[in-house]
GROMACS .gro file of C-alpha atoms in nm:
model
  250
    1MET     CA    1  -2.278   0.132   1.275
    2PRO     CA    2  -1.987   0.198   1.036
    3PRO     CA    3  -1.668  -0.005   1.087
    4ALA     CA    4  -1.429   0.133   1.349
    5PRO     CA    5  -1.130   0.321   1.206
    6VAL     CA    6  -0.815   0.110   1.200
    7ILE     CA    7  -0.613   0.422   1.109
    8ASP     CA    8  -0.687   0.769   1.243
    9ILE     CA    9  -0.478   1.060   1.110
   10ARG     CA   10  -0.528   1.405   1.262
   11ASN     CA   11  -0.368   1.730   1.139
   12LEU     CA   12  -0.056   1.554   1.015
   13CYS     CA   13   0.227   1.781   0.895
   14LYS     CA   14   0.563   1.702   0.737
   15THR     CA   15   0.812   1.940   0.574
   16TYR     CA   16   1.146   1.810   0.450
   17ARG     CA   17   1.459   1.992   0.560
   18GLY     CA   18   1.550   2.265   0.316
   19ASN     CA   19   1.197   2.295   0.177
   20THR     CA   20   0.941   2.562   0.252
   21THR     CA   21   0.643   2.377   0.103
   22PRO     CA   22   0.501   2.098   0.321
   23ALA     CA   23   0.503   1.744   0.181
   24ILE     CA   24   0.204   1.669   0.407
   25ASP     CA   25  -0.009   1.968   0.503
   26ARG     CA   26  -0.259   1.946   0.793
   27PHE     CA   27  -0.379   1.610   0.668
   28SER     CA   28  -0.666   1.434   0.848
   29LEU     CA   29  -0.822   1.101   0.747
   30THR     CA   30  -0.979   0.791   0.899
   31ILE     CA   31  -0.952   0.450   0.733
   32PRO     CA   32  -1.208   0.188   0.839
   33GLU     CA   33  -1.116  -0.165   0.936
   34GLY     CA   34  -1.163  -0.411   0.650
   35ALA     CA   35  -1.132  -0.153   0.371
   36ILE     CA   36  -0.927  -0.156   0.056
   37PHE     CA   37  -0.843   0.212   0.077
   38GLY     CA   38  -0.682   0.397  -0.213
   39LEU     CA   39  -0.463   0.704  -0.162
   40LEU     CA   40  -0.476   0.857  -0.508
   41GLY     CA   41  -0.279   1.135  -0.668
   42PRO     CA   42  -0.005   1.207  -0.922
   43ASN     CA   43   0.363   1.161  -0.854
   44GLY     CA   44   0.475   1.419  -0.597
   45ALA     CA   45   0.131   1.453  -0.435
   46GLY     CA   46   0.257   1.318  -0.100
   47LYS     CA   47   0.135   0.958  -0.120
   48THR     CA   48   0.468   0.788  -0.057
   49THR     CA   49   0.560   1.030   0.223
   50LEU     CA   50   0.227   0.953   0.391
   51ILE     CA   51   0.280   0.576   0.359
   52HIS     CA   52   0.634   0.607   0.499
   53ILE     CA   53   0.500   0.799   0.799
   54LEU     CA   54   0.222   0.546   0.863
   55CYS     CA   55   0.475   0.262   0.852
   56GLY     CA   56   0.707   0.434   1.099
   57LEU     CA   57   0.978   0.479   0.836
   58ARG     CA   58   0.973   0.858   0.846
   59SER     CA   59   0.918   1.110   1.125
   60PHE     CA   60   0.653   1.382   1.114
   61ASP     CA   61   0.650   1.736   1.247
   62ALA     CA   62   0.304   1.769   1.399
   63GLY     CA   63  -0.026   1.589   1.435
   64GLU     CA   64  -0.129   1.251   1.568
   65VAL     CA   65  -0.164   0.907   1.410
   66THR     CA   66  -0.314   0.595   1.565
   67ILE     CA   67  -0.314   0.249   1.408
   68GLY     CA   68  -0.531  -0.010   1.578
   69ALA     CA   69  -0.591   0.244   1.859
   70ARG     CA   70  -0.214   0.260   1.924
   71SER     CA   71  -0.020   0.584   1.898
   72LEU     CA   72   0.238   0.591   1.621
   73ARG     CA   73   0.456   0.825   1.828
   74ARG     CA   74   0.449   0.626   2.150
   75GLN     CA   75   0.369   0.266   2.054
   76LEU     CA   76   0.553   0.204   1.726
   77LYS     CA   77   0.708  -0.120   1.858
   78GLU     CA   78   0.360  -0.257   1.922
   79ILE     CA   79   0.233  -0.145   1.581
   80LYS     CA   80   0.513  -0.285   1.364
   81PRO     CA   81   0.431  -0.657   1.407
   82ARG     CA   82   0.073  -0.585   1.300
   83ILE     CA   83   0.152  -0.414   0.969
   84GLY     CA   84   0.298  -0.527   0.640
   85VAL     CA   85   0.482  -0.296   0.401
   86VAL     CA   86   0.536  -0.343   0.027
   87PRO     CA   87   0.749  -0.058  -0.114
   88GLN     CA   88   0.730   0.077  -0.466
   89ASP     CA   89   1.092  -0.023  -0.531
   90ILE     CA   90   1.170  -0.394  -0.557
   91ALA     CA   91   1.332  -0.485  -0.223
   92LEU     CA   92   1.478  -0.827  -0.305
   93TYR     CA   93   1.823  -0.986  -0.328
   94PRO     CA   94   1.863  -1.060  -0.702
   95SER     CA   95   2.137  -1.320  -0.658
   96LEU     CA   96   1.916  -1.533  -0.428
   97THR     CA   97   1.619  -1.749  -0.516
   98ALA     CA   98   1.262  -1.654  -0.428
   99ALA     CA   99   1.256  -1.912  -0.149
  100GLU     CA  100   1.585  -1.784  -0.006
  101ASN     CA  101   1.463  -1.422  -0.016
  102LEU     CA  102   1.141  -1.509   0.159
  103LYS     CA  103   1.319  -1.712   0.425
  104ILE     CA  104   1.533  -1.408   0.510
  105PHE     CA  105   1.231  -1.176   0.529
  106GLY     CA  106   1.029  -1.428   0.727
  107THR     CA  107   1.309  -1.469   0.980
  108LEU     CA  108   1.329  -1.092   1.022
  109LEU     CA  109   0.955  -1.097   1.093
  110GLY     CA  110   1.002  -1.357   1.366
  111LEU     CA  111   0.889  -1.668   1.175
  112ARG     CA  112   1.086  -1.991   1.203
  113GLY     CA  113   1.108  -2.354   1.096
  114THR     CA  114   0.814  -2.547   0.958
  115ALA     CA  115   0.566  -2.263   1.007
  116LEU     CA  116   0.778  -2.032   0.791
  117LYS     CA  117   0.833  -2.295   0.522
  118GLU     CA  118   0.462  -2.373   0.502
  119ARG     CA  119   0.370  -2.005   0.486
  120ILE     CA  120   0.622  -1.942   0.205
  121ASN     CA  121   0.496  -2.238   0.004
  122ALA     CA  122   0.131  -2.141   0.052
  123LEU     CA  123   0.187  -1.784  -0.065
  124LEU     CA  124   0.404  -1.888  -0.360
  125ALA     CA  125   0.125  -2.122  -0.471
  126PHE     CA  126  -0.136  -1.851  -0.415
  127PHE     CA  127   0.056  -1.613  -0.645
  128GLY     CA  128   0.134  -1.879  -0.907
  129LEU     CA  129   0.507  -1.896  -0.835
  130GLU     CA  130   0.551  -2.229  -0.657
  131THR     CA  131   0.731  -2.394  -0.951
  132HIS     CA  132   0.972  -2.098  -0.974
  133LYS     CA  133   1.076  -2.077  -0.611
  134HIS     CA  134   1.428  -2.211  -0.669
  135ARG     CA  135   1.508  -1.969  -0.954
  136ARG     CA  136   1.725  -1.667  -0.885
  137VAL     CA  137   1.522  -1.347  -0.864
  138ALA     CA  138   1.756  -1.183  -1.117
  139ASN     CA  139   1.602  -1.413  -1.379
  140TYR     CA  140   1.241  -1.323  -1.295
  141SER     CA  141   1.020  -1.101  -1.508
  142GLY     CA  142   0.910  -0.765  -1.366
  143GLY     CA  143   0.568  -0.906  -1.279
  144MET     CA  144   0.717  -1.204  -1.096
  145LYS     CA  145   0.944  -0.976  -0.893
  146ARG     CA  146   0.643  -0.765  -0.797
  147ARG     CA  147   0.463  -1.074  -0.673
  148ILE     CA  148   0.759  -1.186  -0.462
  149ASN     CA  149   0.789  -0.831  -0.327
  150LEU     CA  150   0.424  -0.852  -0.224
  151ILE     CA  151   0.461  -1.195  -0.065
  152ALA     CA  152   0.746  -1.064   0.153
  153GLY     CA  153   0.504  -0.816   0.310
  154LEU     CA  154   0.240  -1.084   0.370
  155LEU     CA  155   0.444  -1.355   0.541
  156HIS     CA  156   0.334  -1.264   0.894
  157ASN     CA  157  -0.034  -1.222   0.797
  158PRO     CA  158  -0.052  -0.850   0.886
  159GLU     CA  159  -0.367  -0.680   1.010
  160VAL     CA  160  -0.291  -0.377   0.790
  161LEU     CA  161  -0.105  -0.403   0.459
  162PHE     CA  162   0.052  -0.089   0.308
  163LEU     CA  163   0.115  -0.101  -0.066
  164ASP     CA  164   0.297   0.175  -0.255
  165GLU     CA  165   0.220   0.145  -0.630
  166PRO     CA  166   0.218  -0.239  -0.614
  167THR     CA  167   0.157  -0.289  -0.988
  168ALA     CA  168   0.406  -0.033  -1.121
  169GLY     CA  169   0.577  -0.152  -1.437
  170VAL     CA  170   0.407  -0.492  -1.467
  171ASP     CA  171   0.228  -0.655  -1.758
  172VAL     CA  172  -0.150  -0.677  -1.775
  173GLN     CA  173  -0.163  -1.044  -1.678
  174SER     CA  174   0.049  -0.993  -1.366
  175ARG     CA  175  -0.147  -0.680  -1.274
  176ASN     CA  176  -0.479  -0.865  -1.291
  177LEU     CA  177  -0.343  -1.154  -1.086
  178ILE     CA  178  -0.207  -0.920  -0.818
  179LEU     CA  179  -0.535  -0.727  -0.796
  180GLU     CA  180  -0.749  -1.040  -0.768
  181ASN     CA  181  -0.519  -1.179  -0.500
  182LEU     CA  182  -0.534  -0.853  -0.307
  183LYS     CA  183  -0.913  -0.878  -0.302
  184ALA     CA  184  -0.884  -1.231  -0.161
  185ILE     CA  185  -0.632  -1.116   0.102
  186ASN     CA  186  -0.872  -0.841   0.204
  187ARG     CA  187  -1.159  -1.091   0.234
  188SER     CA  188  -0.941  -1.298   0.466
  189GLY     CA  189  -0.926  -1.007   0.712
  190SER     CA  190  -0.645  -0.766   0.620
  191THR     CA  191  -0.714  -0.396   0.576
  192ILE     CA  192  -0.527  -0.272   0.268
  193VAL     CA  193  -0.397   0.083   0.218
  194TYR     CA  194  -0.286   0.131  -0.139
  195THR     CA  195  -0.132   0.420  -0.334
  196SER     CA  196  -0.174   0.462  -0.707
  197HIS     CA  197  -0.221   0.704  -0.993
  198HIS     CA  198  -0.398   0.437  -1.203
  199MET     CA  199  -0.763   0.534  -1.170
  200GLU     CA  200  -0.922   0.242  -1.356
  201GLU     CA  201  -0.731   0.007  -1.127
  202ALA     CA  202  -0.844   0.192  -0.816
  203GLU     CA  203  -1.207   0.196  -0.930
  204SER     CA  204  -1.211  -0.184  -0.961
  205LEU     CA  205  -1.007  -0.257  -0.648
  206CYS     CA  206  -1.086  -0.001  -0.377
  207THR     CA  207  -1.386   0.012  -0.146
  208GLN     CA  208  -1.297   0.373  -0.057
  209VAL     CA  209  -1.051   0.629  -0.191
  210ALA     CA  210  -0.902   0.964  -0.093
  211PHE     CA  211  -0.762   1.221  -0.337
  212ILE     CA  212  -0.433   1.386  -0.238
  213ASP     CA  213  -0.280   1.695  -0.395
  214GLU     CA  214   0.025   1.885  -0.266
  215GLY     CA  215   0.006   1.696   0.063
  216ARG     CA  216  -0.356   1.790   0.130
  217LEU     CA  217  -0.675   1.585   0.136
  218ILE     CA  218  -0.902   1.694  -0.150
  219CYS     CA  219  -1.193   1.455  -0.103
  220ARG     CA  220  -1.275   1.099  -0.001
  221GLY     CA  221  -1.553   0.847  -0.053
  222VAL     CA  222  -1.674   0.534  -0.229
  223PRO     CA  223  -1.550   0.545  -0.592
  224ALA     CA  224  -1.887   0.485  -0.758
  225GLU     CA  225  -2.059   0.744  -0.536
  226LEU     CA  226  -1.792   1.008  -0.600
  227ILE     CA  227  -1.831   0.961  -0.975
  228ARG     CA  228  -2.213   0.955  -0.959
  229ASN     CA  229  -2.230   1.275  -0.752
  230ALA     CA  230  -1.987   1.474  -0.967
  231GLU     CA  231  -2.146   1.659  -1.255
  232GLY     CA  232  -2.000   1.566  -1.592
  233CYS     CA  233  -1.755   1.306  -1.456
  234ALA     CA  234  -1.749   0.950  -1.580
  235SER     CA  235  -1.438   0.836  -1.395
  236LEU     CA  236  -1.215   0.909  -1.097
  237GLU     CA  237  -0.954   1.048  -1.335
  238MET     CA  238  -1.200   1.305  -1.469
  239LEU     CA  239  -1.308   1.394  -1.115
  240TYR     CA  240  -0.950   1.452  -1.002
  241LEU     CA  241  -0.891   1.678  -1.302
  242GLN     CA  242  -1.208   1.870  -1.222
  243LEU     CA  243  -1.113   1.922  -0.857
  244THR     CA  244  -0.743   2.002  -0.895
  245GLY     CA  245  -0.683   2.094  -1.259
  246LYS     CA  246  -0.421   1.818  -1.266
  247ARG     CA  247  -0.399   1.487  -1.446
  248LEU     CA  248  -0.318   1.176  -1.247
  249ARG     CA  249  -0.105   1.019  -1.515
  250ASP     CA  250   0.242   1.134  -1.612
   0.00000   0.00000   0.00000
């Protein structure tokens, strides 16, 4: 039997006030437990809006969403402790050190004392930042800030981790480290939902992907199978162009 869906989205709709075109248009999708699932599309396709809805950060107009068999409309308080969120924008206090930032975020997540300190130290070591934990974040490179941003979403060991463009603006070395660590986090039991317009990255990272265009689901599947079954396509980027007439990169 296939894995049970950890996320079930049915006929989801969202239109921003003042707009006539929906940001999310009758969108339905299931995401299986244990997946690294890529939501792929160019900027403006609706990826961030969808992530914000799934995290409970933005309302929606119609449809139904369940996460871990809990209704997003009716059971958001029960869902929130089970999910981790890493936004595209760096959400850190630049004047504080990495350790101080993570202590604040951990406390907000309900962690305290020795357990919080040990979790912070373990994740800093895992991401290669243990020796930098007492440096102010303002003095970090872009890649280091991305890693701290990611750690903040992992402190409470979430069942589902939402990542919005987690490698945006980082160097190749930091990107590779982040991607390898995400694979290890997934192996430890977290389902990962990840947005990107970097197709080579998604091909190497994701177990399944879904293409989004103008708030609608275009197709979904295993990356290698989608490429193999598409005539004349050697990559996800070529497939997206074939299906939508649009390039994924700016």
